[in-house]
CSV table of C-alpha atoms in Angstrom, one decimal:
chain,number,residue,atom,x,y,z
A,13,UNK,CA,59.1,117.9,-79.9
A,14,UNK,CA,59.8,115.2,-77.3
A,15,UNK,CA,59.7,111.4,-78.6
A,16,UNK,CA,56.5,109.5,-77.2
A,17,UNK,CA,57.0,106.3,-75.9
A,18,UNK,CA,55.2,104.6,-78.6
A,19,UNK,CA,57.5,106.2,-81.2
A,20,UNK,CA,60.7,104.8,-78.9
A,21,UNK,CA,59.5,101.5,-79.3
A,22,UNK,CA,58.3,102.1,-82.9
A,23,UNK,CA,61.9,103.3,-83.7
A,24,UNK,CA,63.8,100.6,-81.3
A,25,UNK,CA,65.1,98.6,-84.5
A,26,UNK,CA,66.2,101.4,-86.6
A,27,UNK,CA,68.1,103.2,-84.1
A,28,UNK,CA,71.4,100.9,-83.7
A,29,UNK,CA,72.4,102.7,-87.2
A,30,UNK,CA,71.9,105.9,-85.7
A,31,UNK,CA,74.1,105.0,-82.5
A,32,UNK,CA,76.4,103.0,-84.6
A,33,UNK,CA,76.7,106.7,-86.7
A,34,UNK,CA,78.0,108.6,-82.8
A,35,UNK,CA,80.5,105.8,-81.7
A,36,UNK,CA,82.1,106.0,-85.1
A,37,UNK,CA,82.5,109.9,-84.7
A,38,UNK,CA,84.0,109.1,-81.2
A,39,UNK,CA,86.7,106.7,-82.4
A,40,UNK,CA,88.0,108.6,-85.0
A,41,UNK,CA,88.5,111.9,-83.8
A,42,UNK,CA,82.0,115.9,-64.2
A,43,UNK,CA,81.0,116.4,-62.4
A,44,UNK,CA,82.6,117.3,-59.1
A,45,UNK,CA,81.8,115.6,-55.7
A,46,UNK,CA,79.7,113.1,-54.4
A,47,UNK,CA,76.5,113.0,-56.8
A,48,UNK,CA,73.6,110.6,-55.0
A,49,UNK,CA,72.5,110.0,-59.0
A,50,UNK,CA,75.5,107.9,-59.3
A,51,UNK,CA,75.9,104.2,-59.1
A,52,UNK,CA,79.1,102.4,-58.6
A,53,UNK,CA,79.6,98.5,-58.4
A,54,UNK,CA,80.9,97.9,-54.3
A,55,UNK,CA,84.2,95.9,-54.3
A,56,UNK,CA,85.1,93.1,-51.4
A,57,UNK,CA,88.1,93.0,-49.7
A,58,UNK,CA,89.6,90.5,-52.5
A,59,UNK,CA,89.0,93.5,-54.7
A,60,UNK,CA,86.5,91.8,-56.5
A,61,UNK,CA,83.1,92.5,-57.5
A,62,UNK,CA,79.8,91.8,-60.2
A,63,UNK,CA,76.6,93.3,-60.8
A,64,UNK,CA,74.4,93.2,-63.6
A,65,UNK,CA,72.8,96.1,-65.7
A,66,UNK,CA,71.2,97.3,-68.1
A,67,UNK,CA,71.9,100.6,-70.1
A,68,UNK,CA,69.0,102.9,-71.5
A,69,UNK,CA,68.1,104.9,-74.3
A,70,UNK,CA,68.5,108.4,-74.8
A,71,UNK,CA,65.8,110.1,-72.1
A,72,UNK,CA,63.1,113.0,-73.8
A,73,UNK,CA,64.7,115.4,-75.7
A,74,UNK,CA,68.1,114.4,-75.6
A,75,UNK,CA,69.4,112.7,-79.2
A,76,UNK,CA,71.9,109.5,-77.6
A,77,UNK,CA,72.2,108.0,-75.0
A,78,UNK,CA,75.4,108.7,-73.7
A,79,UNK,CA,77.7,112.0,-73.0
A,80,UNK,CA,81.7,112.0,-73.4
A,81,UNK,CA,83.4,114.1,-71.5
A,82,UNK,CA,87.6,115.0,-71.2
A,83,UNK,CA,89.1,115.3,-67.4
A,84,UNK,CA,92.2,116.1,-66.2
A,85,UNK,CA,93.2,115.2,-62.3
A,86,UNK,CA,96.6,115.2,-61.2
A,87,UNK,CA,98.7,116.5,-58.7
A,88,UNK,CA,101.6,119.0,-58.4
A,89,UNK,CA,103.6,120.7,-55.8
A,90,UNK,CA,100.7,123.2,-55.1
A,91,UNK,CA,98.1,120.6,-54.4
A,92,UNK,CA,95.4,119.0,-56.8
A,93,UNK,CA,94.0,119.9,-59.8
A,94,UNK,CA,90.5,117.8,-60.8
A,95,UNK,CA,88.8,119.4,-63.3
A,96,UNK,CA,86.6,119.1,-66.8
A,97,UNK,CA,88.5,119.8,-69.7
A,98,UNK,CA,87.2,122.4,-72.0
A,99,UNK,CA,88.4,120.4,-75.1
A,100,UNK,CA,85.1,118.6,-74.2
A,101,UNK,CA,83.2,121.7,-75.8
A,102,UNK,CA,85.9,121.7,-78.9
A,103,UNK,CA,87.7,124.4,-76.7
A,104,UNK,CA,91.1,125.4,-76.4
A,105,UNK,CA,92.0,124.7,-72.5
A,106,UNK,CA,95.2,125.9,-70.5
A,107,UNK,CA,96.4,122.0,-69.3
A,108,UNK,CA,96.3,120.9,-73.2
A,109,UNK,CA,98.7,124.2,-74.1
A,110,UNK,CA,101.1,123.5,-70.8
A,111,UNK,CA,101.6,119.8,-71.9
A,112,UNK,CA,102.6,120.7,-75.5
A,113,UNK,CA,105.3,123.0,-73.6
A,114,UNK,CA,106.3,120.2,-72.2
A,115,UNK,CA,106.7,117.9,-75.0
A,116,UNK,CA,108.0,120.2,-77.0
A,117,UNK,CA,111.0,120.7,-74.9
A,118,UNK,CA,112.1,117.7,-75.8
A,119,UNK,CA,113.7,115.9,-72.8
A,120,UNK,CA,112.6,112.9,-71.2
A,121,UNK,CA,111.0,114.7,-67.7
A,122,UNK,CA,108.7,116.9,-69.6
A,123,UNK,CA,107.6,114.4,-71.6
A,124,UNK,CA,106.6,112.0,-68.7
A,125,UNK,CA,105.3,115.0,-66.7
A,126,UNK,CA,102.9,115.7,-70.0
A,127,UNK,CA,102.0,111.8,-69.8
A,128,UNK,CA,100.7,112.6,-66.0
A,129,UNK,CA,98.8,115.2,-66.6
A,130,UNK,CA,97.1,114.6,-70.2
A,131,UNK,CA,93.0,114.5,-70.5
A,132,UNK,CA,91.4,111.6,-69.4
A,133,UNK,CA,88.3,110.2,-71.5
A,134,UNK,CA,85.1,109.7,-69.8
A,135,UNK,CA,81.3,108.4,-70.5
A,136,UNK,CA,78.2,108.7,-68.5
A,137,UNK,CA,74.9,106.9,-69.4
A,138,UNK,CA,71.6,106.1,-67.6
A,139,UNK,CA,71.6,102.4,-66.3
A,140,UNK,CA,69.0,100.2,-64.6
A,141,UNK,CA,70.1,98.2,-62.2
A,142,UNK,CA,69.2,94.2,-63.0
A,143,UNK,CA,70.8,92.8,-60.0
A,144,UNK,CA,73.7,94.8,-57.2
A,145,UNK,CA,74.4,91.5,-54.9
A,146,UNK,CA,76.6,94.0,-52.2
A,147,UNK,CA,73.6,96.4,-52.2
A,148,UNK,CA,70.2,95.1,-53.1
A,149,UNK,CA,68.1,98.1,-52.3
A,150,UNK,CA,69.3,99.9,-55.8
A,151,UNK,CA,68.3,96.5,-57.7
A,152,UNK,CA,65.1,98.2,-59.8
A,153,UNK,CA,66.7,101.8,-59.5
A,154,UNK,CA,67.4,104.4,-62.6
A,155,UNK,CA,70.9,105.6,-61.6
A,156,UNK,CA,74.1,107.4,-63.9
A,157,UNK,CA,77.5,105.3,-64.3
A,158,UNK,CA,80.1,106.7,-65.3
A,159,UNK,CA,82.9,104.5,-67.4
A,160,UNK,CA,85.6,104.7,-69.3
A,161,UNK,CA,86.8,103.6,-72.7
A,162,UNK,CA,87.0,99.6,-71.7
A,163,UNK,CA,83.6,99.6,-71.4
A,164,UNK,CA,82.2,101.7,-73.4
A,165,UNK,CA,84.5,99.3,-76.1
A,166,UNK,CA,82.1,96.8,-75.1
A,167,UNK,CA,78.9,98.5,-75.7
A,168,UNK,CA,80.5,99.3,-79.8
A,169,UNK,CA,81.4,95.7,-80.3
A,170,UNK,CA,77.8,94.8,-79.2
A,171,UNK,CA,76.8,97.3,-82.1
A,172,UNK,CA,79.1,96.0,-83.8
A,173,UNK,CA,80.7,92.8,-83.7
A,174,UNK,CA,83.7,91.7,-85.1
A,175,UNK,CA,82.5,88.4,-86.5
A,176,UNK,CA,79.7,87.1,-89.1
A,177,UNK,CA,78.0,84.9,-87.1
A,178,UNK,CA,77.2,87.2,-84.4
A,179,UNK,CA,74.3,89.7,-84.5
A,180,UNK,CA,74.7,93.4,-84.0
A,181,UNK,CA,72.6,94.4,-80.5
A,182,UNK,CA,71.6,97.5,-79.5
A,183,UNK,CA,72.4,97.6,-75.8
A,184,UNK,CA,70.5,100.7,-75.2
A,185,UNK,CA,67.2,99.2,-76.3
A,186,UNK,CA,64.1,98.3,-73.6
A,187,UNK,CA,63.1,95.3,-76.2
A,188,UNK,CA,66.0,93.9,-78.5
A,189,UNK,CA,68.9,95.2,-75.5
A,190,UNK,CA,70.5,93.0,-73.1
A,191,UNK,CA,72.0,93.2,-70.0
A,192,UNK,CA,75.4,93.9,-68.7
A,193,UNK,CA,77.5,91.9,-66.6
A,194,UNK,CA,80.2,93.9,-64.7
A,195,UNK,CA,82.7,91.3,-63.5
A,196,UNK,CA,85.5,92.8,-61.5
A,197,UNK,CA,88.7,91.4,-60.5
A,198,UNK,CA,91.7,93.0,-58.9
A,199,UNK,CA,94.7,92.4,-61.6
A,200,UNK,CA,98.2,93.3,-60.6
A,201,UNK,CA,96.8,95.8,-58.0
A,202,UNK,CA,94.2,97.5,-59.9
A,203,UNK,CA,90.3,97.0,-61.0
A,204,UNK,CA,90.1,95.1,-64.3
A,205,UNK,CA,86.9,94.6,-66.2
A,206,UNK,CA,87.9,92.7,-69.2
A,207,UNK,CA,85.7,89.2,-68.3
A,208,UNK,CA,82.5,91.8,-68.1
A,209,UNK,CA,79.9,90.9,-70.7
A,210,UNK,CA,76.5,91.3,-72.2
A,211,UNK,CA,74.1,88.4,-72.0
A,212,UNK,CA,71.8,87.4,-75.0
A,213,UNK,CA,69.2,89.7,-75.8
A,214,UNK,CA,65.9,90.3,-74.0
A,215,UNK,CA,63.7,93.0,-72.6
A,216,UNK,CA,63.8,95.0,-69.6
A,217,UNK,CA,60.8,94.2,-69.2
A,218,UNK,CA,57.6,91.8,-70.5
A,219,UNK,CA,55.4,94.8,-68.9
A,220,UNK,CA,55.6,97.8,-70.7
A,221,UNK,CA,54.0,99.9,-68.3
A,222,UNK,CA,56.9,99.1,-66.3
A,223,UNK,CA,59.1,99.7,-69.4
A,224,UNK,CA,58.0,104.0,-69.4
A,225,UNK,CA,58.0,104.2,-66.0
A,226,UNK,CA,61.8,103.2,-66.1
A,227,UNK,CA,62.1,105.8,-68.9
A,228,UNK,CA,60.4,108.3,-67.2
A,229,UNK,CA,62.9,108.0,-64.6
A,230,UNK,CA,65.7,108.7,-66.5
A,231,UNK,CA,68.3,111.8,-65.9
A,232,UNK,CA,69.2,114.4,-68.2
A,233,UNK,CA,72.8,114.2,-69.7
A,234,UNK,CA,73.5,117.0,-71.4
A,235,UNK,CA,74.1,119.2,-68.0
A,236,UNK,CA,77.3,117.6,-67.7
A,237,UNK,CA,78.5,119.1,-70.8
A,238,UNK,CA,76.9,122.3,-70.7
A,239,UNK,CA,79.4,125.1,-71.1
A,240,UNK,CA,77.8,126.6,-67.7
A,241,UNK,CA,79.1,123.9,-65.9
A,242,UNK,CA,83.0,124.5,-67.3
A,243,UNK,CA,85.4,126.9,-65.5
A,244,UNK,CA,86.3,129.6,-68.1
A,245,UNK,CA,90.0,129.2,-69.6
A,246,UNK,CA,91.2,132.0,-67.4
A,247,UNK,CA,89.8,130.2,-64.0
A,248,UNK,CA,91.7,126.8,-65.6
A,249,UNK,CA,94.2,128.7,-66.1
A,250,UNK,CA,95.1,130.4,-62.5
A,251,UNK,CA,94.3,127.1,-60.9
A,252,UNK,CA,96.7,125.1,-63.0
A,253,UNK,CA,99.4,127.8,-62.0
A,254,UNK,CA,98.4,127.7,-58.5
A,255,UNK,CA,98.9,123.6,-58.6
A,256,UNK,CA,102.1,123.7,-60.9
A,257,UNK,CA,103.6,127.1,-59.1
A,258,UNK,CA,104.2,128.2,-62.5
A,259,UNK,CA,103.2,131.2,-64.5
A,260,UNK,CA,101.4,131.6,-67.9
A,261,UNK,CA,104.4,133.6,-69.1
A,262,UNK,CA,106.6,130.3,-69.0
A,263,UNK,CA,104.5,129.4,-71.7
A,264,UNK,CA,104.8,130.8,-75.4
A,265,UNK,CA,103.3,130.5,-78.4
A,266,UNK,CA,106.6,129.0,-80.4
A,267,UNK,CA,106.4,126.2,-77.0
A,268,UNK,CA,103.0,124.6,-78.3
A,269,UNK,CA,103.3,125.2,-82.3
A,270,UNK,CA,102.5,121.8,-83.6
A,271,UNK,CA,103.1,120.0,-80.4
A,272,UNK,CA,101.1,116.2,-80.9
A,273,UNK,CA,99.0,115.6,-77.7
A,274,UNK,CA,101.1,112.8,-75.8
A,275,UNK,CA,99.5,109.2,-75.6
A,276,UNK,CA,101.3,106.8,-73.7
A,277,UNK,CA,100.0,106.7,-70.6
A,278,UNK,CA,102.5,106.3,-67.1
A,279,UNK,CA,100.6,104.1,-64.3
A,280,UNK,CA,101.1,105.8,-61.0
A,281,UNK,CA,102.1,104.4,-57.6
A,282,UNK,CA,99.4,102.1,-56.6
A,283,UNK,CA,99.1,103.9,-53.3
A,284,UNK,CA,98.3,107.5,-54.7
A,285,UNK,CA,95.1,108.2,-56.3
A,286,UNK,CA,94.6,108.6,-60.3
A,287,UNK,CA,92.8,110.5,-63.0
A,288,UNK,CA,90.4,109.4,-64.9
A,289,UNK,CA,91.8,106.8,-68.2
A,290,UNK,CA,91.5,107.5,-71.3
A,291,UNK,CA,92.6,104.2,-72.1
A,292,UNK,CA,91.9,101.8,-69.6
A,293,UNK,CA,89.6,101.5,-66.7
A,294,UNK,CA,92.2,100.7,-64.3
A,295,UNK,CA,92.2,103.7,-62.5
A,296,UNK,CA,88.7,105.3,-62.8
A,297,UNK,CA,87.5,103.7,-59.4
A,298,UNK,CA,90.5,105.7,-57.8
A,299,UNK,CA,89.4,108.7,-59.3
A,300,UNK,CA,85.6,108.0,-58.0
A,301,UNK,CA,87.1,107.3,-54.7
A,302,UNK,CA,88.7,111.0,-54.8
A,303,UNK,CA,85.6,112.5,-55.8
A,304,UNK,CA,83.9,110.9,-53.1
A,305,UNK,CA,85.9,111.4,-50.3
C-alpha cells in the first residue's frame, strides 16, 4: 500500500535510521540520451557555477530515495561503448570478465587498459530546485540529478557526521531537511564540487499544501534499474567486441579466476570525454555532455 502524505510526515523523524541502514550497505560492499527529466547546474565560461537544492524523499511506492547504478563508457579502436553495467542487478557482465583478463595478465598495459574501462558508480535522486541563478525558469521545478560518489559523500556525512557537536540531518526530509548548495569551480581543468554544502535545516516549505504537491510531482526511480532496461550479457557482450575488435574466445575462464576488480583510477586527456567516476566527480559533467550531444 502506498504511504499517505500524512504518514510521510508522521514518519519524517524516524526515517534517517532507515536511510542511514542503505548508505551503510552501499559503502561496504542510465539512462541513455538526452532525458528532459534531468537537471544539470549550467557552468560559465570561468568554468564555474552554484545553484541551490533540495533533495526529496522516496516518491509512492518506492522504499529510498535514491537509485545506484554501475556504468561503463570508454572508448576503443572500434568506437564507443556507453552502457549500464549489469553488476547493477548483482549480474555477471562481459566488461567486468574482459578487465580481469587484463589484470590478470599481469603487465603494466593491461592493467592501465582495465583502469580505463572499469565501472563507474552512479546515483540518481529527485531534487527541487531552491534557486538555478543561470536558468531561473526551473527554480520551483521537480527534476532527477544524477551524481556521483562526492556528493552523494555529502548527503552520508549529513546523516552522519563525523563530530559530536553536530546533529545528524536527514537531507531527504520536506520538514527537518535542508538545502543543498552546489558550488562549482573548475580545479586543474576539471569540475570540482568539494566547497558544496548543505545549509542549516529548514522546510521546503511553511505550506504544506505546497509540500504534497512537490511530492506528487516526483519521478519514479526504480525504471532505471529495472532489468528491462539492461542489454542482456550476450548484447554487452558483441558490442564490447565490436568496440575492442576482439573476440570472446580471447577470454578464458583460467584469465578471470580470482582476478580483484582494479581501483586506481587513470584521469584521461582533458580534451577527450570520460566515463562516469566512481570515485570522483571530476569527470561526470563530461560524461553528461556525451549523453547529451
Amino acid at each position: 500500500m502506498s504511504q499517505s502524505f500524512a504518514e510521510l510526515k508522521r514518519s519524517s523523524q524516524s526515517s534517517l535510521d532507515a536511510l542511514l541502514k542503505e548508505t551503510n550497505k552501499l559503502t561496504s560492499n542510465d539512462a541513455r540520451g538526452k532525458d528532459e527529466r534531468f537537471w544539470q547546474p549550467k557552468i560559465g565560461a570561468d568554468g564555474n557555477g552554484y545553484a541551490v537544492i533540495r533533495f526529496l524523499p522516496a516518491t509512492k511506492g518506492e522504499d529510498n530515495p535514491w537509485v545506484k547504478m554501475w556504468n561503463h563508457g570508454f572508448q576503443g579502436p572500434g568506437g564507443w561503448y556507453i552502457e549500464n553495467s549489469l553488476t547493477t542487478l548483482g549480474k555477471d557482465d562481459p566488461v567486468t570478465k574482459h578487465n580481469n583478463m587484463l589484470w590478470n595478465r599481469g603487465d603494466d598495459a593491461g592493467k592501465e587498459q582495465a583502469r580505463k574501462q572499469k565501472r563507474r558508480l552512479l546515483y540518481i535522486s529527485n531534487i527541487y530546485i531552491v534557486n538555478d541563478p543561470s536558468n531561473p525558469e526551473n527554480n520551483g521545478q521537480v527534476k532527477l540529478f544524477r551524481y556521483g560518489k562526492k556528493i552523494f559523500d555529502k548527503v552520508v556525512e549529513s546523516m552522519n557526521p563525523e563530530f559530536e557537536d553536530e546533529k545528524p540531518v536527514n537531507p531527504f526530509d520536506f520538514w527537518e531537511g535542508a538545502n543543498f548548495k552546489m558550488k562549482i569551480r573548475n580545479y586543474e581543468g576539471y569540475r570540482n564540487y568539494d566547497k558544496s554544502e548543505f545549509e542549516k535545516p529548514s522546510k521546503i516549505d511553511e505550506d504544506d499544501s505546497k509540500v504534497e504537491n512537490i511530492w506528487n510531482s516526483q519521478y519514479a526511480l526504480n525504471e532505471f534499474i529495472d532489468p528491462s532496461n539492461f542489454k542482456t550479457y550476450q548484447e554487452l557482450e558483441a558490442k564490447l567486441n565490436k568496440v575492442l575488435m576482439t573476440s570472446s574466445s580471447d577470454v578464458t575462464a583460467e584469465d578471470v579466476e580470482l582476478a580483484p576488480e582494479p581501483t586506481p583510477s587513470v584521469t584521461p586527456p582533458k580534451e577527450s570525454v570520460a566515463p562516469v567516476p566512481q570515485d570522483d566527480d571530476a569527470d561526470m559533467d563530461m560524461f553528461k555532455k556525451m549523453l547529451n550531444d
